[in-house]
Amino acid sequence: NETENQIVANDLLACEKRKLRTLPEQRRKIYIMNRFEDKSSSEISAKLNLSRRTVENHLFISRKEIREYMKQCI
């Protein structure tokens, strides 16, 4: 059962990364920094020299797109 759960988790991660490649560069970069590097919106905005609100908008849109794509993968 644990092995099966790991396989499903790996498949979902692969699905997420496949969708990530289709996002615009800036949005993809922001999503990766937040999701995989565990950076906050404030940290990302400081690093990329963007407003926090811009970062939050990119995160909102990218999460929505990925969530819709993941529903198709399941």
Coordinates of N, CA, C and O in Angstrom, one line a residue:
N1 N 0.8 -1.2 0.0 CA 0.0 0.0 0.0 C 0.9 1.3 0.0 O 0.6 2.2 -0.7
E2 N 1.9 1.3 0.8 CA 2.8 2.4 0.8 C 3.5 2.6 -0.5 O 3.7 3.7 -1.0
T3 N 3.9 1.5 -1.2 CA 4.5 1.6 -2.5 C 3.5 2.2 -3.5 O 3.9 3.0 -4.3
E4 N 2.3 1.8 -3.4 CA 1.3 2.3 -4.3 C 1.1 3.8 -4.1 O 1.0 4.5 -5.1
N5 N 1.0 4.2 -2.9 CA 0.9 5.6 -2.5 C 2.0 6.4 -3.1 O 1.8 7.5 -3.6
Q6 N 3.2 5.9 -3.0 CA 4.4 6.6 -3.5 C 4.4 6.7 -5.0 O 4.7 7.7 -5.6
I7 N 3.9 5.7 -5.7 CA 3.8 5.7 -7.2 C 2.8 6.8 -7.6 O 3.0 7.5 -8.5
V8 N 1.7 6.8 -6.9 CA 0.6 7.8 -7.2 C 1.2 9.2 -7.0 O 1.0 10.1 -7.8
A9 N 1.9 9.4 -5.9 CA 2.4 10.7 -5.6 C 3.4 11.1 -6.6 O 3.5 12.3 -7.1
N10 N 4.3 10.2 -7.1 CA 5.3 10.5 -8.1 C 4.6 10.8 -9.4 O 5.0 11.7 -10.1
D11 N 3.5 10.1 -9.7 CA 2.8 10.4 -11.0 C 2.2 11.8 -10.9 O 2.2 12.5 -11.9
L12 N 1.6 12.2 -9.8 CA 1.0 13.5 -9.7 C 2.1 14.6 -9.7 O 1.8 15.7 -10.4
L13 N 3.2 14.4 -9.1 CA 4.3 15.3 -9.2 C 4.8 15.5 -10.7 O 5.0 16.6 -11.1
A14 N 4.9 14.4 -11.4 CA 5.3 14.5 -12.8 C 4.2 15.2 -13.6 O 4.6 16.0 -14.5
C15 N 3.0 15.0 -13.3 CA 1.9 15.8 -14.0 C 2.0 17.3 -13.7 O 1.9 18.1 -14.6
E16 N 2.2 17.6 -12.4 CA 2.4 19.0 -12.1 C 3.6 19.6 -12.8 O 3.5 20.8 -13.3
K17 N 4.7 18.9 -12.9 CA 5.9 19.5 -13.5 C 5.7 19.6 -15.0 O 6.2 20.5 -15.7
R18 N 4.9 18.7 -15.6 CA 4.6 18.8 -17.0 C 3.8 20.1 -17.3 O 4.1 20.8 -18.3
K19 N 2.8 20.4 -16.5 CA 2.0 21.6 -16.6 C 2.9 22.8 -16.4 O 2.7 23.9 -17.1
L20 N 3.8 22.7 -15.5 CA 4.7 23.9 -15.1 C 5.4 24.4 -16.4 O 5.7 25.6 -16.6
R21 N 5.8 23.4 -17.2 CA 6.6 23.8 -18.4 C 5.8 24.6 -19.4 O 6.4 25.3 -20.2
T22 N 4.5 24.6 -19.3 CA 3.6 25.4 -20.2 C 3.4 26.8 -19.7 O 2.8 27.6 -20.4
L23 N 3.7 27.1 -18.4 CA 3.4 28.4 -17.9 C 4.4 29.4 -18.4 O 5.5 29.1 -18.7
P24 N 4.0 30.7 -18.5 CA 4.9 31.8 -18.9 C 6.1 31.8 -17.9 O 6.0 31.4 -16.7
E25 N 7.3 32.2 -18.4 CA 8.5 32.1 -17.6 C 8.4 32.7 -16.2 O 8.8 32.1 -15.2
Q26 N 7.9 33.9 -16.1 CA 7.9 34.6 -14.8 C 6.9 33.9 -13.9 O 7.3 33.7 -12.7
R27 N 5.8 33.5 -14.3 CA 4.8 32.8 -13.5 C 5.4 31.4 -13.0 O 5.2 31.0 -11.9
R28 N 6.1 30.7 -13.9 CA 6.7 29.4 -13.6 C 7.8 29.6 -12.5 O 7.8 28.9 -11.5
K29 N 8.6 30.7 -12.7 CA 9.6 31.0 -11.7 C 9.1 31.2 -10.3 O 9.6 30.7 -9.3
I30 N 8.0 32.0 -10.3 CA 7.4 32.4 -9.0 C 6.8 31.2 -8.4 O 6.9 30.9 -7.2
Y31 N 6.1 30.3 -9.2 CA 5.5 29.1 -8.6 C 6.5 28.2 -8.1 O 6.3 27.7 -7.0
I32 N 7.6 28.0 -8.8 CA 8.7 27.1 -8.3 C 9.3 27.6 -7.0 O 9.5 26.8 -6.1
M33 N 9.5 28.9 -6.9 CA 10.1 29.5 -5.7 C 9.2 29.3 -4.5 O 9.6 28.9 -3.4
N34 N 7.9 29.4 -4.8 CA 6.9 29.2 -3.7 C 6.7 27.8 -3.3 O 6.8 27.4 -2.2
R35 N 6.5 26.9 -4.3 CA 6.1 25.5 -4.1 C 7.3 24.6 -3.7 O 7.2 23.8 -2.8
F36 N 8.4 24.8 -4.4 CA 9.5 23.9 -4.2 C 10.6 24.4 -3.4 O 11.4 23.7 -2.8
E37 N 10.8 25.8 -3.3 CA 11.8 26.4 -2.5 C 11.3 27.0 -1.2 O 12.0 27.6 -0.5
D38 N 10.0 26.9 -1.0 CA 9.3 27.3 0.2 C 9.5 28.8 0.5 O 9.7 29.2 1.7
K39 N 9.5 29.6 -0.5 CA 9.7 31.1 -0.3 C 8.3 31.7 -0.2 O 7.3 31.3 -0.9
S40 N 8.2 32.7 0.6 CA 7.0 33.5 0.8 C 6.8 34.5 -0.4 O 7.8 34.8 -1.1
S41 N 5.6 35.1 -0.5 CA 5.4 36.1 -1.5 C 6.3 37.3 -1.3 O 6.8 37.9 -2.2
S42 N 6.5 37.7 0.0 CA 7.4 38.8 0.3 C 8.9 38.5 -0.1 O 9.5 39.4 -0.7
E43 N 9.3 37.3 0.1 CA 10.7 36.9 -0.2 C 10.9 36.9 -1.8 O 11.9 37.4 -2.3
I44 N 9.9 36.4 -2.4 CA 9.9 36.3 -3.9 C 9.9 37.7 -4.5 O 10.7 38.0 -5.4
S45 N 9.0 38.6 -4.0 CA 8.9 39.9 -4.5 C 10.2 40.7 -4.3 O 10.7 41.4 -5.2
A46 N 10.9 40.5 -3.2 CA 12.2 41.2 -3.0 C 13.3 40.6 -3.9 O 14.0 41.4 -4.5
K47 N 13.3 39.3 -4.1 CA 14.3 38.7 -4.9 C 14.1 39.1 -6.4 O 15.1 39.3 -7.1
L48 N 12.9 39.1 -6.9 CA 12.6 39.4 -8.3 C 12.3 40.9 -8.6 O 12.0 41.2 -9.7
N49 N 12.3 41.7 -7.5 CA 12.1 43.1 -7.7 C 10.7 43.4 -8.3 O 10.5 44.2 -9.2
L50 N 9.7 42.7 -7.7 CA 8.3 42.9 -8.1 C 7.5 43.3 -6.9 O 7.9 43.0 -5.7
S51 N 6.3 43.8 -7.1 CA 5.5 44.1 -5.9 C 4.9 42.8 -5.4 O 4.8 41.8 -6.1
R52 N 4.6 42.8 -4.1 CA 4.1 41.6 -3.5 C 2.7 41.2 -4.1 O 2.4 40.0 -4.3
R53 N 2.0 42.2 -4.5 CA 0.7 41.9 -5.1 C 0.8 41.2 -6.5 O 0.0 40.3 -6.8
T54 N 1.8 41.6 -7.2 CA 2.1 41.0 -8.5 C 2.4 39.5 -8.3 O 2.0 38.6 -9.0
V55 N 3.3 39.2 -7.3 CA 3.7 37.9 -7.0 C 2.4 37.1 -6.6 O 2.2 35.9 -7.1
E56 N 1.6 37.6 -5.8 CA 0.4 36.9 -5.3 C -0.6 36.7 -6.5 O -1.2 35.6 -6.6
N57 N -0.7 37.6 -7.4 CA -1.5 37.4 -8.6 C -1.0 36.2 -9.5 O -1.7 35.4 -9.9
H58 N 0.4 36.2 -9.7 CA 1.0 35.1 -10.4 C 0.7 33.8 -9.7 O 0.4 32.8 -10.4
L59 N 0.9 33.7 -8.4 CA 0.6 32.5 -7.7 C -0.8 32.1 -7.8 O -1.1 30.9 -8.0
F60 N -1.7 33.0 -7.7 CA -3.2 32.7 -7.8 C -3.5 32.0 -9.1 O -4.1 31.0 -9.2
I61 N -3.0 32.7 -10.2 CA -3.3 32.2 -11.6 C -2.6 30.8 -11.8 O -3.2 29.9 -12.3
S62 N -1.4 30.7 -11.4 CA -0.7 29.5 -11.7 C -1.3 28.3 -10.9 O -1.4 27.2 -11.4
R63 N -1.6 28.6 -9.6 CA -2.2 27.5 -8.8 C -3.6 27.1 -9.5 O -3.9 25.9 -9.5
K64 N -4.3 28.0 -9.9 CA -5.6 27.7 -10.5 C -5.4 26.8 -11.8 O -6.1 25.8 -12.0
E65 N -4.5 27.2 -12.7 CA -4.2 26.5 -13.9 C -3.7 25.1 -13.6 O -4.2 24.1 -14.2
I66 N -2.8 25.0 -12.6 CA -2.3 23.7 -12.3 C -3.3 22.8 -11.6 O -3.5 21.6 -11.9
R67 N -4.2 23.4 -10.8 CA -5.2 22.6 -10.1 C -6.2 22.1 -11.2 O -6.6 20.9 -11.1
E68 N -6.6 22.9 -12.2 CA -7.5 22.4 -13.2 C -6.8 21.3 -14.1 O -7.5 20.3 -14.4
Y69 N -5.5 21.4 -14.3 CA -4.8 20.4 -15.1 C -4.7 19.1 -14.3 O -4.9 18.0 -14.8
M70 N -4.5 19.2 -13.0 CA -4.3 18.0 -12.1 C -5.7 17.3 -12.1 O -5.6 16.0 -12.0
K71 N -6.8 18.0 -12.1 CA -8.1 17.3 -12.1 C -8.2 16.4 -13.3 O -8.8 15.3 -13.2
Q72 N -7.6 16.8 -14.4 CA -7.7 16.0 -15.6 C -6.8 14.7 -15.5 O -7.0 13.7 -16.1
C73 N -5.7 14.9 -14.7 CA -4.7 13.8 -14.6 C -5.2 12.7 -13.7 O -4.8 11.6 -13.7
I74 N -6.2 13.0 -12.8 CA -6.7 12.0 -11.8 C -7.7 11.1 -12.4 O -8.4 11.4 -13.2

